[in-house]
Amino acid sequence: METNTQTQTTAMPRIGDRAPAFKAVTTQGEINFPDQYAGSWVILFSHPADFTPVCTSEFMTFAAMEEDFAKANCKLVGLSVDGLYSHIAWLRTIKEKIEFKGMKNVEVKFPLIEDITMEIARKYGMIQPGESSTKAVRAVFVIDPKGIIRTIIYYPLSLGRNFDELYRVLIALQTADAFSVATPADWRPGDDVIVPPAGSCGVAKERMENPKDITCHDWFFCTKKIDKETVMKTILKK
Ligand code: BEZ
């Protein structure tokens, strides 16, 4: 990975890249990323700082949804540039004292990486000096079972993430892989999916004149039905 030592910026990983490797200390022991997650989807996400309100609301929400992500073969890994003891104290406070939107006694069981040197945060382009040079922005990397980055989303410090959207992204990626389709705007399981574009004039003509199990709005824009049960059964059994 290319690093500019004068500005301490690092080339950011891109969609389709192999997830940059690292070893780290976490609240669940040491991890060897992404090798030890081979075979699972992973959401690696950063947050700006422990003991801050937006981050607290995010951790509680993610922890409450952890089982849903696990059922879709996805593990969660958090990171901030705070130290291990701060992480431990913060997670204990969340469990013992914080109530938010009906959630309480929330135990964060997924690993939270300590990254005081910012080495990992820099590797992943999580330090964005225009926003903060001392805190990570709210980055989300969705990584597939082969260790390839499939989605990257960044949010600024002030904006808490939408975790229903992160779950939707995970299910949409898995649906695209499992059924060789694409998913249209605002897709949710049960909505029609997009079939790959016609690769020849003959297929385009056939689709328009004699569509089989597909609906074509035009030759390049055809959809088909996959019911929600089929999607979820396929994904959740993996
Ligand atoms: C927060 O999580 O509340 C927060 C963290 C850093 C800057 C602003 C807000």
mmCIF file of C-alpha atoms and ligand atoms in Angstrom:
data_model
loop_
_atom_site.group_PDB
_atom_site.id
_atom_site.type_symbol
_atom_site.label_atom_id
_atom_site.label_comp_id
_atom_site.label_asym_id
_atom_site.label_seq_id
_atom_site.Cartn_x
_atom_site.Cartn_y
_atom_site.Cartn_z
ATOM 1 C CA MET A 1 0.000 0.000 0.000
ATOM 2 C CA GLU A 2 1.290 3.446 -0.959
ATOM 3 C CA THR A 3 1.950 5.868 1.932
ATOM 4 C CA ASN A 4 2.785 9.545 1.732
ATOM 5 C CA THR A 5 5.009 10.016 4.786
ATOM 6 C CA GLN A 6 4.795 13.817 4.750
ATOM 7 C CA THR A 7 1.039 13.984 5.176
ATOM 8 C CA GLN A 8 0.630 10.557 6.811
ATOM 9 C CA THR A 9 -2.154 9.745 4.405
ATOM 10 C CA THR A 10 -2.512 6.299 2.920
ATOM 11 C CA ALA A 11 -4.077 5.129 -0.309
ATOM 12 C CA MET A 12 -7.577 4.001 0.598
ATOM 13 C CA PRO A 13 -8.669 0.447 -0.173
ATOM 14 C CA ARG A 14 -11.289 0.189 -2.870
ATOM 15 C CA ILE A 15 -14.246 -2.036 -3.618
ATOM 16 C CA GLY A 16 -12.870 -5.233 -5.148
ATOM 17 C CA ASP A 17 -9.533 -4.997 -3.289
ATOM 18 C CA ARG A 18 -8.354 -7.655 -0.858
ATOM 19 C CA ALA A 19 -8.990 -6.359 2.691
ATOM 20 C CA PRO A 20 -5.656 -5.044 4.048
ATOM 21 C CA ALA A 21 -4.250 -7.530 6.574
ATOM 22 C CA PHE A 22 -3.397 -6.715 10.182
ATOM 23 C CA LYS A 23 -3.033 -8.276 13.615
ATOM 24 C CA ALA A 24 -4.696 -6.428 16.474
ATOM 25 C CA VAL A 25 -5.504 -6.434 20.166
ATOM 26 C CA THR A 26 -9.260 -6.350 20.800
ATOM 27 C CA THR A 27 -11.745 -6.608 23.646
ATOM 28 C CA GLN A 28 -12.136 -10.282 22.673
ATOM 29 C CA GLY A 29 -8.403 -11.097 22.451
ATOM 30 C CA GLU A 30 -6.003 -10.901 19.529
ATOM 31 C CA ILE A 31 -7.269 -11.178 15.985
ATOM 32 C CA ASN A 32 -5.556 -11.899 12.688
ATOM 33 C CA PHE A 33 -7.550 -10.026 10.075
ATOM 34 C CA PRO A 34 -8.942 -11.023 7.605
ATOM 35 C CA ASP A 35 -7.451 -14.553 7.621
ATOM 36 C CA GLN A 36 -9.253 -15.781 10.712
ATOM 37 C CA TYR A 37 -12.567 -14.667 9.195
ATOM 38 C CA ALA A 38 -12.154 -16.699 5.981
ATOM 39 C CA GLY A 39 -15.495 -18.277 5.113
ATOM 40 C CA SER A 40 -17.552 -15.556 6.866
ATOM 41 C CA TRP A 41 -18.746 -12.160 5.791
ATOM 42 C CA VAL A 42 -17.371 -9.412 8.050
ATOM 43 C CA ILE A 43 -18.421 -5.851 8.715
ATOM 44 C CA LEU A 44 -15.345 -3.924 9.862
ATOM 45 C CA PHE A 45 -16.385 -0.508 11.098
ATOM 46 C CA SER A 46 -14.700 2.402 12.826
ATOM 47 C CA HIS A 47 -16.078 4.906 15.290
ATOM 48 C CA PRO A 48 -14.550 8.203 16.436
ATOM 49 C CA ALA A 49 -14.178 7.733 20.181
ATOM 50 C CA ASP A 50 -15.278 5.756 23.232
ATOM 51 C CA PHE A 51 -17.596 7.464 25.738
ATOM 52 C CA THR A 52 -19.326 9.594 23.114
ATOM 53 C CA PRO A 53 -23.089 9.623 22.604
ATOM 54 C CA VAL A 54 -23.519 8.875 18.892
ATOM 55 C CA CYS A 55 -21.008 6.022 19.114
ATOM 56 C CA THR A 56 -22.761 4.647 22.195
ATOM 57 C CA SER A 57 -26.109 4.603 20.376
ATOM 58 C CA GLU A 58 -24.436 2.869 17.420
ATOM 59 C CA PHE A 59 -22.746 0.183 19.505
ATOM 60 C CA MET A 60 -25.961 -0.602 21.340
ATOM 61 C CA THR A 61 -27.860 -0.902 18.063
ATOM 62 C CA PHE A 62 -25.225 -3.059 16.393
ATOM 63 C CA ALA A 63 -24.916 -5.303 19.465
ATOM 64 C CA ALA A 64 -28.702 -5.721 19.564
ATOM 65 C CA MET A 65 -28.651 -6.824 15.907
ATOM 66 C CA GLU A 66 -25.567 -9.039 16.165
ATOM 67 C CA GLU A 67 -27.586 -12.254 16.072
ATOM 68 C CA ASP A 68 -29.350 -11.196 12.842
ATOM 69 C CA PHE A 69 -25.971 -10.565 11.218
ATOM 70 C CA ALA A 70 -24.632 -13.880 12.572
ATOM 71 C CA LYS A 71 -27.585 -15.746 11.002
ATOM 72 C CA ALA A 72 -26.509 -14.257 7.677
ATOM 73 C CA ASN A 73 -22.964 -15.577 8.287
ATOM 74 C CA CYS A 74 -21.614 -12.113 9.109
ATOM 75 C CA LYS A 75 -19.313 -11.172 11.984
ATOM 76 C CA LEU A 76 -18.886 -7.649 13.328
ATOM 77 C CA VAL A 77 -15.535 -6.035 14.176
ATOM 78 C CA GLY A 78 -15.301 -2.484 15.550
ATOM 79 C CA LEU A 79 -12.304 -0.148 15.768
ATOM 80 C CA SER A 80 -11.411 3.178 17.291
ATOM 81 C CA VAL A 81 -8.129 4.908 18.018
ATOM 82 C CA ASP A 82 -8.704 4.518 21.765
ATOM 83 C CA GLY A 83 -6.831 2.029 23.965
ATOM 84 C CA LEU A 84 -7.996 -1.350 25.235
ATOM 85 C CA TYR A 85 -8.764 -0.234 28.797
ATOM 86 C CA SER A 86 -10.880 2.649 27.552
ATOM 87 C CA HIS A 87 -12.767 0.191 25.337
ATOM 88 C CA ILE A 88 -13.335 -2.193 28.242
ATOM 89 C CA ALA A 89 -14.513 0.599 30.557
ATOM 90 C CA TRP A 90 -16.861 2.005 27.900
ATOM 91 C CA LEU A 91 -18.432 -1.375 27.084
ATOM 92 C CA ARG A 92 -18.929 -2.014 30.816
ATOM 93 C CA THR A 93 -20.626 1.382 31.179
ATOM 94 C CA ILE A 94 -22.903 0.630 28.231
ATOM 95 C CA LYS A 95 -23.973 -2.663 29.815
ATOM 96 C CA GLU A 96 -24.389 -1.350 33.331
ATOM 97 C CA LYS A 97 -25.810 2.131 32.865
ATOM 98 C CA ILE A 98 -27.093 3.054 29.431
ATOM 99 C CA GLU A 99 -30.667 2.727 28.269
ATOM 100 C CA PHE A 100 -31.503 3.822 24.727
ATOM 101 C CA LYS A 101 -34.620 3.254 22.637
ATOM 102 C CA GLY A 102 -35.787 0.377 24.819
ATOM 103 C CA MET A 103 -32.356 -1.300 24.790
ATOM 104 C CA LYS A 104 -30.652 -1.881 28.130
ATOM 105 C CA ASN A 105 -28.075 -4.243 29.676
ATOM 106 C CA VAL A 106 -26.613 -4.496 26.197
ATOM 107 C CA GLU A 107 -23.469 -6.593 26.087
ATOM 108 C CA VAL A 108 -21.148 -5.899 23.167
ATOM 109 C CA LYS A 109 -19.767 -9.347 22.384
ATOM 110 C CA PHE A 110 -18.027 -8.584 19.105
ATOM 111 C CA PRO A 111 -14.362 -7.483 19.147
ATOM 112 C CA LEU A 112 -13.473 -3.817 19.435
ATOM 113 C CA ILE A 113 -9.948 -3.141 18.154
ATOM 114 C CA GLU A 114 -7.546 -0.815 19.987
ATOM 115 C CA ASP A 115 -5.646 1.283 17.490
ATOM 116 C CA ILE A 116 -3.805 3.962 19.444
ATOM 117 C CA THR A 117 -1.098 4.234 16.787
ATOM 118 C CA MET A 118 -3.804 4.681 14.092
ATOM 119 C CA GLU A 119 -1.911 2.178 11.969
ATOM 120 C CA ILE A 120 -4.997 0.164 11.049
ATOM 121 C CA ALA A 121 -7.229 3.221 10.717
ATOM 122 C CA ARG A 122 -4.743 4.734 8.257
ATOM 123 C CA LYS A 123 -4.528 1.484 6.282
ATOM 124 C CA TYR A 124 -8.278 1.600 5.785
ATOM 125 C CA GLY A 125 -8.565 5.338 5.065
ATOM 126 C CA MET A 126 -10.526 5.862 8.267
ATOM 127 C CA ILE A 127 -8.569 8.994 9.248
ATOM 128 C CA GLN A 128 -9.877 11.798 7.081
ATOM 129 C CA PRO A 129 -8.096 14.982 8.222
ATOM 130 C CA GLY A 130 -10.708 17.343 6.781
ATOM 131 C CA GLU A 131 -13.121 15.820 9.326
ATOM 132 C CA SER A 132 -10.632 15.001 12.124
ATOM 133 C CA SER A 133 -6.956 14.119 12.234
ATOM 134 C CA THR A 134 -7.228 12.561 15.711
ATOM 135 C CA LYS A 135 -10.367 10.442 15.319
ATOM 136 C CA ALA A 136 -11.576 7.885 12.803
ATOM 137 C CA VAL A 137 -14.650 8.772 10.775
ATOM 138 C CA ARG A 138 -17.566 6.326 10.779
ATOM 139 C CA ALA A 139 -16.333 3.923 8.108
ATOM 140 C CA VAL A 140 -17.999 0.646 7.145
ATOM 141 C CA PHE A 141 -16.272 -2.085 5.131
ATOM 142 C CA VAL A 142 -18.336 -5.098 4.094
ATOM 143 C CA ILE A 143 -15.903 -7.928 3.358
ATOM 144 C CA ASP A 144 -16.876 -11.222 1.752
ATOM 145 C CA PRO A 145 -15.867 -14.776 2.789
ATOM 146 C CA LYS A 146 -12.849 -14.600 0.437
ATOM 147 C CA GLY A 147 -11.555 -11.436 2.119
ATOM 148 C CA ILE A 148 -12.588 -9.098 -0.714
ATOM 149 C CA ILE A 149 -14.022 -5.645 0.068
ATOM 150 C CA ARG A 150 -17.513 -5.526 -1.421
ATOM 151 C CA THR A 151 -18.950 -2.274 -0.060
ATOM 152 C CA ILE A 152 -17.470 0.832 1.562
ATOM 153 C CA ILE A 153 -19.589 3.485 3.269
ATOM 154 C CA TYR A 154 -18.320 6.549 5.111
ATOM 155 C CA TYR A 155 -20.244 8.818 7.458
ATOM 156 C CA PRO A 156 -19.030 11.970 9.207
ATOM 157 C CA LEU A 157 -18.606 12.244 12.971
ATOM 158 C CA SER A 158 -22.000 13.819 13.605
ATOM 159 C CA LEU A 159 -24.087 11.242 11.727
ATOM 160 C CA GLY A 160 -25.080 7.937 13.318
ATOM 161 C CA ARG A 161 -25.345 5.038 10.874
ATOM 162 C CA ASN A 162 -28.549 3.329 9.784
ATOM 163 C CA PHE A 163 -28.048 -0.301 10.797
ATOM 164 C CA ASP A 164 -31.130 -1.529 8.930
ATOM 165 C CA GLU A 165 -29.389 -0.224 5.802
ATOM 166 C CA LEU A 166 -26.180 -2.085 6.672
ATOM 167 C CA TYR A 167 -28.201 -5.292 7.056
ATOM 168 C CA ARG A 168 -29.968 -4.563 3.734
ATOM 169 C CA VAL A 169 -26.573 -4.088 2.044
ATOM 170 C CA LEU A 170 -25.343 -7.442 3.391
ATOM 171 C CA ILE A 171 -28.461 -9.319 2.243
ATOM 172 C CA ALA A 172 -28.413 -7.588 -1.163
ATOM 173 C CA LEU A 173 -24.757 -8.530 -1.748
ATOM 174 C CA GLN A 174 -25.451 -12.138 -0.789
ATOM 175 C CA THR A 175 -28.554 -12.196 -2.997
ATOM 176 C CA ALA A 176 -26.575 -10.842 -5.966
ATOM 177 C CA ASP A 177 -23.975 -13.588 -5.458
ATOM 178 C CA ALA A 178 -26.414 -16.434 -4.854
ATOM 179 C CA PHE A 179 -28.802 -15.697 -7.736
ATOM 180 C CA SER A 180 -26.471 -13.872 -10.211
ATOM 181 C CA VAL A 181 -28.700 -10.809 -10.239
ATOM 182 C CA ALA A 182 -28.476 -7.113 -9.344
ATOM 183 C CA THR A 183 -30.761 -5.268 -6.946
ATOM 184 C CA PRO A 184 -32.571 -2.050 -7.875
ATOM 185 C CA ALA A 185 -33.041 1.153 -5.902
ATOM 186 C CA ASP A 186 -34.362 0.618 -2.390
ATOM 187 C CA TRP A 187 -34.491 -3.160 -2.914
ATOM 188 C CA ARG A 188 -35.585 -5.301 -0.033
ATOM 189 C CA PRO A 189 -35.980 -9.100 0.072
ATOM 190 C CA GLY A 190 -39.178 -9.982 -1.795
ATOM 191 C CA ASP A 191 -38.864 -7.109 -4.299
ATOM 192 C CA ASP A 192 -38.112 -7.938 -7.936
ATOM 193 C CA VAL A 193 -34.427 -8.264 -8.853
ATOM 194 C CA ILE A 194 -32.648 -7.246 -12.046
ATOM 195 C CA VAL A 195 -31.453 -9.936 -14.433
ATOM 196 C CA PRO A 196 -28.071 -9.431 -16.158
ATOM 197 C CA PRO A 197 -28.299 -7.296 -19.316
ATOM 198 C CA ALA A 198 -28.852 -8.953 -22.679
ATOM 199 C CA GLY A 199 -25.436 -9.781 -24.144
ATOM 200 C CA SER A 200 -26.464 -9.918 -27.788
ATOM 201 C CA CYS A 201 -29.004 -8.452 -30.208
ATOM 202 C CA GLY A 202 -30.639 -11.886 -30.395
ATOM 203 C CA VAL A 203 -31.168 -12.128 -26.624
ATOM 204 C CA ALA A 204 -32.434 -8.519 -26.536
ATOM 205 C CA LYS A 205 -34.999 -9.330 -29.274
ATOM 206 C CA GLU A 206 -36.045 -12.597 -27.589
ATOM 207 C CA ARG A 207 -36.527 -10.865 -24.244
ATOM 208 C CA MET A 208 -38.748 -8.206 -25.774
ATOM 209 C CA GLU A 209 -40.766 -10.558 -27.991
ATOM 210 C CA ASN A 210 -40.982 -13.672 -25.862
ATOM 211 C CA PRO A 211 -40.040 -12.971 -22.219
ATOM 212 C CA LYS A 212 -39.838 -16.095 -20.033
ATOM 213 C CA ASP A 213 -40.318 -15.569 -16.279
ATOM 214 C CA ILE A 214 -39.047 -12.002 -16.635
ATOM 215 C CA THR A 215 -40.620 -8.583 -17.053
ATOM 216 C CA CYS A 216 -38.852 -6.190 -19.427
ATOM 217 C CA HIS A 217 -39.359 -2.443 -19.113
ATOM 218 C CA ASP A 218 -37.080 -2.289 -22.148
ATOM 219 C CA TRP A 219 -34.492 -4.694 -23.600
ATOM 220 C CA PHE A 220 -31.769 -3.520 -21.171
ATOM 221 C CA PHE A 221 -33.947 -3.386 -18.070
ATOM 222 C CA CYS A 222 -35.522 -6.712 -17.142
ATOM 223 C CA THR A 223 -36.584 -7.929 -13.730
ATOM 224 C CA LYS A 224 -37.714 -11.197 -12.205
ATOM 225 C CA LYS A 225 -39.393 -12.285 -9.027
ATOM 226 C CA ILE A 226 -37.590 -13.996 -6.166
ATOM 227 C CA ASP A 227 -39.838 -14.228 -3.169
ATOM 228 C CA LYS A 228 -38.612 -13.190 0.255
ATOM 229 C CA GLU A 229 -38.753 -16.717 1.639
ATOM 230 C CA THR A 230 -36.477 -18.027 -1.133
ATOM 231 C CA VAL A 231 -33.985 -15.207 -0.589
ATOM 232 C CA MET A 232 -33.858 -15.586 3.172
ATOM 233 C CA LYS A 233 -33.822 -19.396 3.092
ATOM 234 C CA THR A 234 -30.881 -19.351 0.677
ATOM 235 C CA ILE A 235 -28.917 -16.791 2.652
ATOM 236 C CA LEU A 236 -29.655 -17.898 6.166
ATOM 237 C CA LYS A 237 -28.822 -21.550 5.522
ATOM 238 C CA LYS A 238 -25.239 -20.724 4.423
HETATM 239 C C1 BEZ B 1 -20.293 10.977 19.160
HETATM 240 O O1 BEZ B 1 -20.159 9.771 18.994
HETATM 241 O O2 BEZ B 1 -21.217 11.453 19.789
HETATM 242 C C2 BEZ B 1 -19.301 11.914 18.545
HETATM 243 C C3 BEZ B 1 -17.979 11.524 18.432
HETATM 244 C C4 BEZ B 1 -17.057 12.397 17.876
HETATM 245 C C5 BEZ B 1 -17.477 13.640 17.444
HETATM 246 C C6 BEZ B 1 -18.811 13.991 17.522
HETATM 247 C C7 BEZ B 1 -19.742 13.119 18.077
#
